[in-house]
Coordinates of C-alpha atoms in Angstrom, one line a residue:
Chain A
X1 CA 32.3 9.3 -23.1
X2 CA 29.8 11.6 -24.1
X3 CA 28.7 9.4 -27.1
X4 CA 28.1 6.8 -24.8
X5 CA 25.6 8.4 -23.0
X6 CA 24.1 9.8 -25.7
X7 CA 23.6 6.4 -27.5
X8 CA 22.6 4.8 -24.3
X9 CA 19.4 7.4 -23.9
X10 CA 18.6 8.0 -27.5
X11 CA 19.1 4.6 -28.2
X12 CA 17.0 3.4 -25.2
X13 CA 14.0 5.9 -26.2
X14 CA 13.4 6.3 -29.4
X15 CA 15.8 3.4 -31.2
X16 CA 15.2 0.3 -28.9
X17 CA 11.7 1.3 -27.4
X18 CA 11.0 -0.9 -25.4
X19 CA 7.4 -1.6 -26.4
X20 CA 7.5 -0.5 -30.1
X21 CA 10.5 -2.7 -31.5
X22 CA 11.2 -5.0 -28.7
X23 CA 7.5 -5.8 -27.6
X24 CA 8.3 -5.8 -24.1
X25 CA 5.5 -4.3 -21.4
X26 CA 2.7 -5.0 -24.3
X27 CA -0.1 -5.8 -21.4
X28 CA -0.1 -2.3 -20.2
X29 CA 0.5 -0.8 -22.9
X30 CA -2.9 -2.0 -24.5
X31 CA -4.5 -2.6 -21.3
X32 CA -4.1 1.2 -19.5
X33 CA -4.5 3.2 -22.7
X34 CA -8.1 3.6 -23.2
X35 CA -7.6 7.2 -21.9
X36 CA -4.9 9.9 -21.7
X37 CA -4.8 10.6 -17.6
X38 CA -4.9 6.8 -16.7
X39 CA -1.5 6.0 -18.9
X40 CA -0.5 9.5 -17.2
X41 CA -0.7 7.6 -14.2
X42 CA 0.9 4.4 -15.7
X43 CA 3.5 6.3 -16.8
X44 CA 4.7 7.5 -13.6
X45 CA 4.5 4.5 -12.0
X46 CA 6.9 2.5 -14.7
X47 CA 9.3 5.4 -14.9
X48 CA 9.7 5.1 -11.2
X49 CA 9.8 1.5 -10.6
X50 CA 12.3 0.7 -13.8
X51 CA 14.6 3.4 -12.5
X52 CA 14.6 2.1 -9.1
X53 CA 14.6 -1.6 -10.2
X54 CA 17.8 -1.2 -12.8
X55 CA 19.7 0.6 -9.8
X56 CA 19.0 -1.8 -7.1
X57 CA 18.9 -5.0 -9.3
X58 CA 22.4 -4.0 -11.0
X59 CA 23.7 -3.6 -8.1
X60 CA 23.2 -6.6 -6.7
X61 CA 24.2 -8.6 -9.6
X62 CA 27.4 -6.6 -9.6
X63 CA 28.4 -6.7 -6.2
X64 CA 26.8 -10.7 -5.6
X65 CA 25.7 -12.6 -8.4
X66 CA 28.8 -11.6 -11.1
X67 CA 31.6 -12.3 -9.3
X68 CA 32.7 -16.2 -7.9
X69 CA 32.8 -16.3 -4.3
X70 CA 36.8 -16.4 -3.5
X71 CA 36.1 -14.9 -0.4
X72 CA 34.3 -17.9 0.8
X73 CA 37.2 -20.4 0.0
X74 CA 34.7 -21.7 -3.7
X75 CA 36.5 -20.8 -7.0
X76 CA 34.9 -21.0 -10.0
X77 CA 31.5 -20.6 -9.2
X78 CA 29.1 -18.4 -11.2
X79 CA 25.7 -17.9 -9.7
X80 CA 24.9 -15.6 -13.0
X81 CA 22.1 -18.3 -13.3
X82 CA 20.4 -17.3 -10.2
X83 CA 19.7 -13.6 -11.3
X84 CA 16.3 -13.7 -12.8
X85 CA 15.5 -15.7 -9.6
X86 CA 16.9 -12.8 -7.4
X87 CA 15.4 -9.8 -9.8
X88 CA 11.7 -10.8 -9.5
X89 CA 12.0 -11.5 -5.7
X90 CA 14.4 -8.0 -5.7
X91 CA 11.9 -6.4 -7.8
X92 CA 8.6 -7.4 -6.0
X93 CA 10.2 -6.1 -2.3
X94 CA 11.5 -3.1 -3.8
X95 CA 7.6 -2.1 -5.0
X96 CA 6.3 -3.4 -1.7
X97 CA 8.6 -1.2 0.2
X98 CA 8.1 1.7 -2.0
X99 CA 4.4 1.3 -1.9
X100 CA 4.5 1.6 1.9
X101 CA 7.0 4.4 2.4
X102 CA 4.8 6.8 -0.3
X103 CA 1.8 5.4 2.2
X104 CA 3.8 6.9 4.9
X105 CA 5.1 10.1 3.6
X106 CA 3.8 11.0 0.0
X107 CA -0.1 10.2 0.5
X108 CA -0.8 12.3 -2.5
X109 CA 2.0 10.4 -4.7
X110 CA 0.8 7.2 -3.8
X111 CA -3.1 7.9 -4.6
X112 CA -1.7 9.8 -7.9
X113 CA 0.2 6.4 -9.0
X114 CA -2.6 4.5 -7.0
X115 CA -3.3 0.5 -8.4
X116 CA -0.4 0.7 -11.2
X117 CA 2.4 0.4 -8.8
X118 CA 1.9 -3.0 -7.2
X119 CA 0.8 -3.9 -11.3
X120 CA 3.7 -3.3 -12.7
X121 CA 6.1 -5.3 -10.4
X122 CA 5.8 -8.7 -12.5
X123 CA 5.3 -6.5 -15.4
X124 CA 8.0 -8.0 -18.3
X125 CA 9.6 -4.8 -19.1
X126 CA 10.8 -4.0 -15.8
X127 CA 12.0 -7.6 -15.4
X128 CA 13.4 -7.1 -18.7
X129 CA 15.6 -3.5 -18.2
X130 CA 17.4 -5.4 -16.0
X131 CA 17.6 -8.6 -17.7
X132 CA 19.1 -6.2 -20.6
X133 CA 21.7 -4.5 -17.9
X134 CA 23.0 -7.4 -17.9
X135 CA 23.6 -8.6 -21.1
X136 CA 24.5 -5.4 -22.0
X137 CA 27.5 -4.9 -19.8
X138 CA 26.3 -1.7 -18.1
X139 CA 28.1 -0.4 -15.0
X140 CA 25.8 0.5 -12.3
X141 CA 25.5 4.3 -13.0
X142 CA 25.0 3.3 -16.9
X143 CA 22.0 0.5 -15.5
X144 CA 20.2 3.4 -14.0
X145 CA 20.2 5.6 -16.8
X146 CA 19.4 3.2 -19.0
X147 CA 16.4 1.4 -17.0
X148 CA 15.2 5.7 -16.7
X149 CA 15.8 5.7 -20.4
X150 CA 13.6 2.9 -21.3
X151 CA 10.8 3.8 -19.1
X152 CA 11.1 7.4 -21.0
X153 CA 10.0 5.3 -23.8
X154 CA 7.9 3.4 -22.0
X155 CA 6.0 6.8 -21.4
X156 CA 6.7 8.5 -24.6
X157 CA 5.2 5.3 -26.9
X158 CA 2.1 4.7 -23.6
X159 CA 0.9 8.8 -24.2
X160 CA 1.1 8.7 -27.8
X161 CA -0.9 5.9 -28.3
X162 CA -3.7 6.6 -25.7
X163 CA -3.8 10.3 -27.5
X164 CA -5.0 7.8 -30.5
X165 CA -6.9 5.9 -28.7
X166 CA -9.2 8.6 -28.0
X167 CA -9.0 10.1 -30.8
X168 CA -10.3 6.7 -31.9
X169 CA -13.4 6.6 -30.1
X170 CA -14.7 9.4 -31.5
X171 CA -13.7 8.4 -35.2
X172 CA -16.5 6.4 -37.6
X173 CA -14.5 2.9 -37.0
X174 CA -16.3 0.3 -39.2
X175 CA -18.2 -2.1 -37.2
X176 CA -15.4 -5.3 -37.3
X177 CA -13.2 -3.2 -36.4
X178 CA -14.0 -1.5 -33.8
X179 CA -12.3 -1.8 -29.9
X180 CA -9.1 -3.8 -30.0
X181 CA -8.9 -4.9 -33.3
X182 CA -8.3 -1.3 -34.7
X183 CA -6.3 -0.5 -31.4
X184 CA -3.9 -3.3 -32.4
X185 CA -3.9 -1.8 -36.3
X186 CA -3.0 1.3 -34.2
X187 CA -0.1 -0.2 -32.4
X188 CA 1.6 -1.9 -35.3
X189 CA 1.5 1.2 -37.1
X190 CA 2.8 3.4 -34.3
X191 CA 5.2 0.8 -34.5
X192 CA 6.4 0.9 -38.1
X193 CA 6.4 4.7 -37.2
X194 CA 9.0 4.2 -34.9
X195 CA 10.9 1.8 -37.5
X196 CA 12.5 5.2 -38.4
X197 CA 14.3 5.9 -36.1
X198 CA 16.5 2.8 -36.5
X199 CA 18.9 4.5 -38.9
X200 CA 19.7 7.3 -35.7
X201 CA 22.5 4.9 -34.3
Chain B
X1 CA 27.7 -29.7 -4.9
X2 CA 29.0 -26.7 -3.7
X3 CA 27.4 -24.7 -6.2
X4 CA 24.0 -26.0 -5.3
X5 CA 24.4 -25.1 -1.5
X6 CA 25.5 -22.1 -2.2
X7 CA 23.0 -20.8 -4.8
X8 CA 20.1 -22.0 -2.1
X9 CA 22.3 -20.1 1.1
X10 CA 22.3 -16.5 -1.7
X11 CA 18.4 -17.4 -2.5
X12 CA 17.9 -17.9 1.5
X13 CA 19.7 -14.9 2.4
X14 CA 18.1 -12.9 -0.7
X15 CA 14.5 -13.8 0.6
X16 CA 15.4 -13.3 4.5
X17 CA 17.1 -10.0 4.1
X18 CA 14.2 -8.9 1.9
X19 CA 11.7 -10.1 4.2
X20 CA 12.6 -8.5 7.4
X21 CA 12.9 -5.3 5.6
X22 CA 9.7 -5.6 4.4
X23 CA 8.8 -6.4 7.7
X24 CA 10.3 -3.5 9.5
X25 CA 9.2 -1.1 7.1
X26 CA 5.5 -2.0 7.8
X27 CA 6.0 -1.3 11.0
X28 CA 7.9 1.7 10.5
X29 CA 5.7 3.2 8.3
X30 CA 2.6 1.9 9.3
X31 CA -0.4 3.7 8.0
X32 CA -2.8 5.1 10.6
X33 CA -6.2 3.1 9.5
X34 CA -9.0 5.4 9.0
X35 CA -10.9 4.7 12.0
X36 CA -14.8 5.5 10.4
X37 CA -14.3 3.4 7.4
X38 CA -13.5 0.3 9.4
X39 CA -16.3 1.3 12.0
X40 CA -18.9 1.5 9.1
X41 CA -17.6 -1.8 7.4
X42 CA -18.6 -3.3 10.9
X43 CA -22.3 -2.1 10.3
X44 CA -22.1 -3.2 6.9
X45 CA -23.4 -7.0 5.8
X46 CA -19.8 -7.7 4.5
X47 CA -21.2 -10.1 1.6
X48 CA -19.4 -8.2 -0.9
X49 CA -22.0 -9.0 -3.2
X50 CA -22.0 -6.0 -5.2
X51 CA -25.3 -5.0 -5.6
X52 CA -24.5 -1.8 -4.5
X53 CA -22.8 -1.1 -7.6
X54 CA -19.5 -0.7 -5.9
X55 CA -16.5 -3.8 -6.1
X56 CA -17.0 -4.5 -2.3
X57 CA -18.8 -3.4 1.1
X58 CA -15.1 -2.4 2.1
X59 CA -15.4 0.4 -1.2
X60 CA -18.6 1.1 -0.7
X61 CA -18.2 2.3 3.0
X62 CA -15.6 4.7 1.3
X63 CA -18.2 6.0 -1.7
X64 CA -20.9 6.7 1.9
X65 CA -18.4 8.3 4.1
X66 CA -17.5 10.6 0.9
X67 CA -21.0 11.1 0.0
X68 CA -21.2 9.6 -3.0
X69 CA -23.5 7.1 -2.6
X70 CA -26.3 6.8 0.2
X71 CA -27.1 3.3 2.8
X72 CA -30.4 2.8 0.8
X73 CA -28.2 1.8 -2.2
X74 CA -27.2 -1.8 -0.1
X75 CA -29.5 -4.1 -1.2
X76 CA -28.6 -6.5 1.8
X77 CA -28.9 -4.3 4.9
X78 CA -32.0 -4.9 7.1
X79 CA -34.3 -1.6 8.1
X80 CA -32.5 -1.9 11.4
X81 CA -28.9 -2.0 10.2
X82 CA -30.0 0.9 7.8
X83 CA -31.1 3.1 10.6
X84 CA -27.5 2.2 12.2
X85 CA -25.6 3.2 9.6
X86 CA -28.2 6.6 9.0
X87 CA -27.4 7.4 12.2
X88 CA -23.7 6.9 12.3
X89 CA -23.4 8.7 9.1
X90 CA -25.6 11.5 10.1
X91 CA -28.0 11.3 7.2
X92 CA -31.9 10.0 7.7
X93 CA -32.2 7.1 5.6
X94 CA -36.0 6.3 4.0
X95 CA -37.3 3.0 4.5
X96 CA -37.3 0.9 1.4
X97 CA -39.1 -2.0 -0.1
X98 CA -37.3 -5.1 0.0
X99 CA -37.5 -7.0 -2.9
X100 CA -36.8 -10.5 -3.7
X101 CA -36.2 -12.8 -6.6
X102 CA -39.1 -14.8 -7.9
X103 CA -38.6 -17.6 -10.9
X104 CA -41.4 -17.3 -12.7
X105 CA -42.1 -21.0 -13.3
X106 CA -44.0 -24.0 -11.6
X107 CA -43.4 -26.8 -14.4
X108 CA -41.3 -28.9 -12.0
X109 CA -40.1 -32.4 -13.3
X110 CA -43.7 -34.1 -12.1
X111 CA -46.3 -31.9 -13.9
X112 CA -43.9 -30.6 -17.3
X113 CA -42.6 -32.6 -20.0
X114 CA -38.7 -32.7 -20.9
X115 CA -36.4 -34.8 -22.2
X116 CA -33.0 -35.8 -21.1
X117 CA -30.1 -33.4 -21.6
X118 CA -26.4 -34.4 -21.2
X119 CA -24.7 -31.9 -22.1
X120 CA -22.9 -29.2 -20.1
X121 CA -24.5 -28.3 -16.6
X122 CA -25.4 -24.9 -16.7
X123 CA -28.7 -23.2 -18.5
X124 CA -27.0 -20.9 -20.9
X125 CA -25.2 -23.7 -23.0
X126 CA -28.5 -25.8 -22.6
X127 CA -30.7 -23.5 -23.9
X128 CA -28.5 -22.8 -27.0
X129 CA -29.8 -26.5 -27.6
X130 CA -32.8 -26.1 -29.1
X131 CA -33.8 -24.0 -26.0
X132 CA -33.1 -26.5 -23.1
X133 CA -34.6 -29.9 -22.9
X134 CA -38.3 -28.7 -21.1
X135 CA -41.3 -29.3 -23.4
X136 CA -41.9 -25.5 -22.6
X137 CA -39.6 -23.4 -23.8
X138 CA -40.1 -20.6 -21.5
X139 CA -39.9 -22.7 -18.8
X140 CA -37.1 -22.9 -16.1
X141 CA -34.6 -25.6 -17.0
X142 CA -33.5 -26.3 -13.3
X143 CA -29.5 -26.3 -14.2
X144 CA -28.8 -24.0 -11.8
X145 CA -27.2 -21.4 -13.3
X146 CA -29.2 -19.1 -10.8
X147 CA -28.3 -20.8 -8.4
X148 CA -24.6 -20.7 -8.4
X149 CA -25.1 -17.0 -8.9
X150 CA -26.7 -16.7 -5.6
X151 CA -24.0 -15.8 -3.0
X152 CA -26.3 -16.2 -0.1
X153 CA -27.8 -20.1 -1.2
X154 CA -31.1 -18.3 -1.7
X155 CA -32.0 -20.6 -4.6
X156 CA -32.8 -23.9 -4.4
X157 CA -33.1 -26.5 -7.5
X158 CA -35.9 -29.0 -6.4
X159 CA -37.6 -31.5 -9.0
X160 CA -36.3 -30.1 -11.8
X161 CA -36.9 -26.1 -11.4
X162 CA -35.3 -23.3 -9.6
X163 CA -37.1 -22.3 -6.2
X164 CA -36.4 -18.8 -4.4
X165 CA -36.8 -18.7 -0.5
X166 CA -37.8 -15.3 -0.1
X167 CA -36.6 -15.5 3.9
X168 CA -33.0 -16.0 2.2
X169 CA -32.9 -13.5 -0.7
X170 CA -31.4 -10.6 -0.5
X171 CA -32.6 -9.1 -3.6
X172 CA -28.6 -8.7 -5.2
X173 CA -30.4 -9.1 -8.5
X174 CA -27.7 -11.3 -9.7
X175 CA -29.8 -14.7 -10.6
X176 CA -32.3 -11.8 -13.0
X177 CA -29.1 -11.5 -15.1
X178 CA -28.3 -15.3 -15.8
X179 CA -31.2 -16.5 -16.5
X180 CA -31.5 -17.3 -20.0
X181 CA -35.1 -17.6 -20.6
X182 CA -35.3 -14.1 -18.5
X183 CA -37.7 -16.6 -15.7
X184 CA -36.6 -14.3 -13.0
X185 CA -37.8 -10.8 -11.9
X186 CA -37.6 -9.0 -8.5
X187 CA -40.9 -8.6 -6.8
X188 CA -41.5 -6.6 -3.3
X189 CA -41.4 -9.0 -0.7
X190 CA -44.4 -8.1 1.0
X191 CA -46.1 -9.6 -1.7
X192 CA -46.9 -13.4 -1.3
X193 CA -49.0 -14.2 -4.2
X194 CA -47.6 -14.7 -7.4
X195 CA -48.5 -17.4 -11.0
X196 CA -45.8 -19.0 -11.2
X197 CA -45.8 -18.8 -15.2
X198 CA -44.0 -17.1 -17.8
X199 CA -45.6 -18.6 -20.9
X200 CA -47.3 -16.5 -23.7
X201 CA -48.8 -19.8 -25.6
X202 CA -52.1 -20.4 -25.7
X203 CA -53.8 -22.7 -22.7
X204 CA -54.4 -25.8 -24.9
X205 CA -50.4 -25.8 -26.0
X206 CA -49.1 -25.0 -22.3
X207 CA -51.3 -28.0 -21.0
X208 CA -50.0 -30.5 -23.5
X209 CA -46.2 -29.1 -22.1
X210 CA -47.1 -28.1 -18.6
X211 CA -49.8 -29.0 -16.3
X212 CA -49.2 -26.3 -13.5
X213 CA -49.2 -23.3 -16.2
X214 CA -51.5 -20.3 -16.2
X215 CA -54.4 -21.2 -19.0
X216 CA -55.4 -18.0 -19.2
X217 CA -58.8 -18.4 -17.5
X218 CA -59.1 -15.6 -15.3
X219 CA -60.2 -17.0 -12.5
X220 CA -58.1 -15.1 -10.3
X221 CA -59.5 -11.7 -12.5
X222 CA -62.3 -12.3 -11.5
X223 CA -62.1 -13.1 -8.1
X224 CA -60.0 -11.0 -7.5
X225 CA -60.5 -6.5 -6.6
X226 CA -60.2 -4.7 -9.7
X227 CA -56.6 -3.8 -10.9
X228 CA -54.9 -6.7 -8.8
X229 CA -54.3 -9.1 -11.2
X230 CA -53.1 -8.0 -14.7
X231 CA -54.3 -10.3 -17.6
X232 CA -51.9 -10.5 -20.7
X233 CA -53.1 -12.5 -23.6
X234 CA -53.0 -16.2 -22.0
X235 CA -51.0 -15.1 -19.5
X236 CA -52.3 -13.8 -15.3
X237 CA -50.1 -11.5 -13.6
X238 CA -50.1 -10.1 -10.1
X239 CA -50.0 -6.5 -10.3
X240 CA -47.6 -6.0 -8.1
X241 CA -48.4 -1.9 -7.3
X242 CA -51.9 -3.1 -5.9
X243 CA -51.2 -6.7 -5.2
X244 CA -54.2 -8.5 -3.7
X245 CA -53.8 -10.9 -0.4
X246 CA -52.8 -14.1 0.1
X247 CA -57.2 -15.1 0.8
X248 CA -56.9 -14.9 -3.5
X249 CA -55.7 -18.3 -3.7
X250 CA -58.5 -19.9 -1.5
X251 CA -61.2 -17.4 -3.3
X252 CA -59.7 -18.7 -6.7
X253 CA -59.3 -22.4 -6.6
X254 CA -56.8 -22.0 -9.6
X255 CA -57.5 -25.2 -11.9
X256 CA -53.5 -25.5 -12.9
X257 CA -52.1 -24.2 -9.1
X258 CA -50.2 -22.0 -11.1
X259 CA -51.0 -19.4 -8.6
X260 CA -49.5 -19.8 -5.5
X261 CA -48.0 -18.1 -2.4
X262 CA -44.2 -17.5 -2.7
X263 CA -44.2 -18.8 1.0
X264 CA -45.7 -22.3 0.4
X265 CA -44.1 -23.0 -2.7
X266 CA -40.8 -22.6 -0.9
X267 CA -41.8 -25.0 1.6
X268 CA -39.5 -28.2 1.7
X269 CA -42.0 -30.7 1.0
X270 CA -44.3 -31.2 -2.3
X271 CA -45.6 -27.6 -2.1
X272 CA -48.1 -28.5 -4.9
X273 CA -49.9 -30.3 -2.4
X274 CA -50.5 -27.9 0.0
X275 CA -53.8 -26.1 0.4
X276 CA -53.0 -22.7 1.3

């Protein structure tokens, strides 16, 4: 049981990042990381949303979308095709509705997380947790440990590399490579980095 | 069959069920708006040009009411709109000069030579071309890009070059940055009279291109008070810190007509022929 658990967070952090060995979330993760308090920010926000996403969209998918409809007199129907249509449209409301209760109640919250919550709803690695929920079997408990697991990642691979990144800018960069092109250098590497951790499972 | 019906009645219920909680929570949770912001984006122009500096009147009414930036800073408002604001804001605001755009060419399709271009529409891409298709290659190429930069349809293209109504402009600044052959410059608008040529060449070679550029011939130097016309090489300027009045023109008889009042040449029909 315990192994489990264990294999399902370390696994989704470190092993299975979700942006440094299965590319997912790549937008943000070179588009907010120019400095350290912005992917702060960005962090938050995916941490939050993929939790809450993985939770509410595995849910559904168990309780609806898994499961033929005997109750309504139609056997052997699967509507397992329907469920990227019902995440995106699940996962959209669920930001919209988040966005306007921190409005409400957590003013401070909602100004720290600010323009990267409504970004991140079509982002593809929140789509993605709970694409991989799916296809990986989880129960619903396991979904939302997992889609917090990931996001961890998310975070953890986000900070390091806008730490570089500003290291970066203050590093002798020759002139063709300067910007992107060494930010991407940057990534691949981070990314070979994290290579190593493959042999932890 | 059945599986199509029912996969639309799950999307249905999906998007209802979603929808009125969405709804309801907007209600619920409804936001107090902040009453001052909206009130000040009333006073505001609401072009959302940007030429504050700030993405939209909407932000900009936040960066005043927090003090970061002050009404002078919107190029659009009116002296009278600006004391509104002042006084709703409880700061004194300074009157400003307005300034407008002026295009600082006259070679329109009937006095300067060109040659047919085809290619794409838009003066960037035409000057790449061995710099446009006018004879004069610091001349105004009349494709418009300025024009499509204008958000309040200040700049007209007529006969070939682009034309400022300085009743429209608003002085956003926007048309200064497209321009390719750097024609346009912002000038105060109490100033009428400007040459309308941005040429460095020497007379001779401007008059084989152009026959409404500046020759260099000081005319307007001379007739004019000291320090209100600046010569440069071949080329006149107004100086536009002591700028002279609009009797110049008259008092100069200007050979090429290059100097002209910003009024007139805006003028709907053949300005060149106007006596001013």
């Amino acid at each position: 049981m315990f192994e489990n658990w264990l294999l399902i967070t370390v696994g989704a952090i470190l092993v299975n990042n979700f942006v440094l060995s299965k590319f997912l979330g790549i937008c943000p993760f070179l588009g907010v990381s120019k400095n350290l308090n912005t992917a702060l920010g960005m962090s938050g926000a995916v941490i939050f949303v993929m939790t809450l996403a993985s939770l509410v969209t595995s849910t559904i998918y168990t309780l609806f979308l898994s499961r033929p409809f005997t109750f309504l007199g139609v056997e052997d129907v699967n509507l397992g095709f329907l469920k990227i249509l019902v995440f995106i449209v699940v996962i959209a409301s669920l930001v919209q509705l988040v966005e306007l209760i921190l409005q409400r109640f957590f003013p401070v919250l909602n100004k720290a997380l600010g323009i990267f919550l409504p970004l991140i709803t079509t982002n593809c690695a929140v789509l993605g947790v709970a694409e991989l929920n799916v296809k990986g079997g989880h129960t619903i408990l396991e979904s939302t440990v997992y889609g917090f697991c990931s996001a961890l990642g998310f975070a953890l691979a986000l900070i390091l590399f806008s730490s570089l990144r500003e290291k970066l800018d203050l590093a002798a960069v020759p002139t063709a490579f300067e910007g992107t092109a060494i930010a991407l250098i940057t990534a691949g590497i981070l990314a070979m980095a994290f290579m190593g951790f493959s042999g932890l499972v | 069959m059945g599986i199509v019906i029912l996969a639309f009645i799950i999307a249905l219920v999906v998007g209802v069920v979603l929808a009125l909680i969405i709804g309801a929570a907007a209600k619920a949770f409804a936001v107090e708006p902040d009453l001052r912001k909206e009130a000040l984006e009333e006073l505001l122009p609401g072009a959302n040009c940007g030429g504050c500096g700030f993405p939209g009147c909407g932000e900009f009414a936040k960066a005043l009411l927090s003090a970061e930036s002050s009404p002078e800073c919107c190029p659009v408002c009116q002296p009278d709109s600006l004391k509104k604001i002042g006084e709703f804001l409880g700061v004194s605001v300074e009157g400003k000069e307005r300034k407008v755009a002026l295009v600082r060419c006259g070679g329109h399709n009937g006095v300067a030579i060109s040659t047919p271009y085809n290619g794409v529409n838009d003066c960037a891409s035409a000057s790449l071309v061995a710099a446009g298709g006018k004879g004069c290659e610091y001349g105004c190429l009349g494709l418009a890009s300025c024009s499509r930069a204008c958000a309040f349809d200040a700049i007209e293209i007529r006969n070939g070059i682009a034309i400022v109504h300085p009743d429209r402009c608003i002085g956003c600044g926007h048309c200064v940055d497209v321009c390719p052959k750097n024609l346009i410059c912002m000038v105060p608008a109490s100033v009428d009279v400007h040459v309308y040529c941005n040429s460095p060449e020497k007379g001779v070679t401007k008059m084989k291109l152009c026959k409404a550029s500046c020759i260099g011939c000081k005319k307007c130097v001379k007739a004019s008070d000291e320090d209100q016309m600046i010569s440069e090489g071949f080329l006149v300027r107004t100086n536009y810190s002591t700028p002279p009045n609009t009797d110049l023109i008259a008092a100069t008889g200007c050979p090429t007509k290059a100097l002209k009042l910003a009024s007139i040449h805006a003028l709907p029909e053949a300005p060149e022929e106007v006596e001013p």
